[in-house]
Amino acid sequence: MGEIAVPENPVATVVLTRRRADNRRLAERLTRKGLRVLEAPALEIVSADPPELETVALGARSLKDFQAALFSSRHGVTGFFRWLKKSGRFGKPEIVAAVGPATARALAEYGWPPYVVADPATGAELAKRMQPRLPPTSRLLAVRGNTSRDAASKSLAESGHRIFPLTVYRNLETVIPRIAAFQLAVFASPSAVKRFLASNPPVPETAYVAIGSTTARALREHGLSPVQARTTSDEALEAAVFEALGRAEKR
């Protein structure tokens, strides 16, 4: 964990299951508050070229021929602009849309500030906000990863819009070790929940924090009662960690 010092007498041990790069600021905040932080990434994310089937479907269209581009994560933003540079494509869709403020900030850094931002950060919320802004049978570019649930695309497709998926990053599974003792674990995806709990079965005294409603649902399906972070910000995640630890102490 580099420069992050481990407290001598930690209040509790917290396991973070996102990529190490995504955890840096949160780990620093929790350590300063006296918690011991362990990292057990449930996946690694790498940018990847879209499958040929997807690029063929795009044809020679300029991106300005799409009514909207939908981005569900920061990783999709990074992978998309990597692909955009390699492909030589030009233009920009009429509407740029993002799931959550973190994705919105990433788009702004590339000079594509989104017109629509879903907060709460869910695909269902993005679809809801997009519907009144789209003409019938719009062409929508859906930027995603290889395991994305694509809830926004599915909902919009059911309304008659034409979806052009663009898979620009891949989620790679990692080996998650058995962790002897910890008081809380933080998850950002249902797949992370599944892989982590396979190595570390839930016990009653352990607390859990979920990033997003689908992740919270996955934990509840295992009989757990997670605290769902209000947003994806480090401040909200820190608050959720201490709320979950407080609930666990009262049990």
Short mmCIF file of N, CA, C and O in Angstrom, two decimals, residues 65-68 131 134-140 156-164:
data_model
loop_
_atom_site.label_atom_id
_atom_site.label_comp_id
_atom_site.label_asym_id
_atom_site.label_seq_id
_atom_site.Cartn_x
_atom_site.Cartn_y
_atom_site.Cartn_z
N ASP A 65 -23.25 10.86 -35.91
CA ASP A 65 -24.48 10.25 -36.40
C ASP A 65 -25.27 9.54 -35.31
O ASP A 65 -26.39 9.08 -35.55
N PHE A 66 -24.69 9.43 -34.13
CA PHE A 66 -25.38 8.82 -33.00
C PHE A 66 -26.06 9.91 -32.18
O PHE A 66 -25.49 10.99 -31.95
N GLN A 67 -27.27 9.59 -31.72
CA GLN A 67 -27.98 10.58 -30.90
C GLN A 67 -27.36 10.71 -29.51
O GLN A 67 -27.45 11.77 -28.88
N ALA A 68 -26.73 9.64 -29.02
CA ALA A 68 -26.14 9.70 -27.67
C ALA A 68 -25.06 8.64 -27.52
O ALA A 68 -25.06 7.62 -28.21
N GLN A 131 -34.78 9.02 -21.58
CA GLN A 131 -36.00 8.79 -22.37
C GLN A 131 -36.61 10.08 -22.92
O GLN A 131 -36.90 10.17 -24.13
N LEU A 134 -34.69 11.80 -26.07
CA LEU A 134 -34.37 11.06 -27.28
C LEU A 134 -35.55 11.01 -28.24
O LEU A 134 -36.67 10.71 -27.82
N PRO A 135 -35.31 11.27 -29.52
CA PRO A 135 -36.36 11.02 -30.52
C PRO A 135 -36.57 9.52 -30.69
O PRO A 135 -35.70 8.72 -30.31
N PRO A 136 -37.70 9.10 -31.25
CA PRO A 136 -37.95 7.66 -31.42
C PRO A 136 -36.86 6.98 -32.24
O PRO A 136 -36.29 7.58 -33.15
N THR A 137 -36.58 5.75 -31.91
CA THR A 137 -35.60 4.89 -32.61
C THR A 137 -34.25 5.57 -32.80
O THR A 137 -33.65 5.53 -33.87
N SER A 138 -33.77 6.18 -31.73
CA SER A 138 -32.44 6.81 -31.77
C SER A 138 -31.35 5.75 -31.87
O SER A 138 -31.51 4.61 -31.42
N ARG A 139 -30.22 6.15 -32.44
CA ARG A 139 -29.02 5.30 -32.46
C ARG A 139 -28.16 5.69 -31.26
O ARG A 139 -27.76 6.84 -31.12
N LEU A 140 -27.89 4.71 -30.39
CA LEU A 140 -27.17 4.98 -29.14
C LEU A 140 -25.91 4.14 -29.07
O LEU A 140 -25.94 2.92 -29.26
N LEU A 156 -33.47 1.05 -22.70
CA LEU A 156 -33.70 1.92 -23.87
C LEU A 156 -34.00 1.10 -25.12
O LEU A 156 -34.79 1.51 -25.96
N ALA A 157 -33.40 -0.08 -25.24
CA ALA A 157 -33.70 -0.96 -26.37
C ALA A 157 -35.16 -1.41 -26.32
O ALA A 157 -35.82 -1.51 -27.37
N GLU A 158 -35.65 -1.68 -25.12
CA GLU A 158 -37.05 -2.08 -24.97
C GLU A 158 -38.01 -0.97 -25.39
O GLU A 158 -39.17 -1.23 -25.73
N SER A 159 -37.51 0.27 -25.39
CA SER A 159 -38.34 1.42 -25.81
C SER A 159 -38.20 1.71 -27.29
O SER A 159 -38.72 2.72 -27.79
N GLY A 160 -37.46 0.85 -28.00
CA GLY A 160 -37.38 1.00 -29.45
C GLY A 160 -36.12 1.65 -29.98
O GLY A 160 -35.98 1.83 -31.20
N HIS A 161 -35.21 2.00 -29.10
CA HIS A 161 -33.96 2.63 -29.56
C HIS A 161 -32.98 1.55 -30.04
O HIS A 161 -32.99 0.41 -29.55
N ARG A 162 -32.10 1.93 -30.95
CA ARG A 162 -31.15 0.99 -31.51
C ARG A 162 -29.81 1.14 -30.80
O ARG A 162 -29.23 2.24 -30.77
N ILE A 163 -29.33 0.06 -30.20
CA ILE A 163 -28.12 0.09 -29.38
C ILE A 163 -26.93 -0.45 -30.16
O ILE A 163 -27.00 -1.52 -30.77
N PHE A 164 -25.84 0.29 -30.12
CA PHE A 164 -24.58 -0.14 -30.72
C PHE A 164 -23.57 -0.31 -29.58
O PHE A 164 -22.99 0.67 -29.10
#
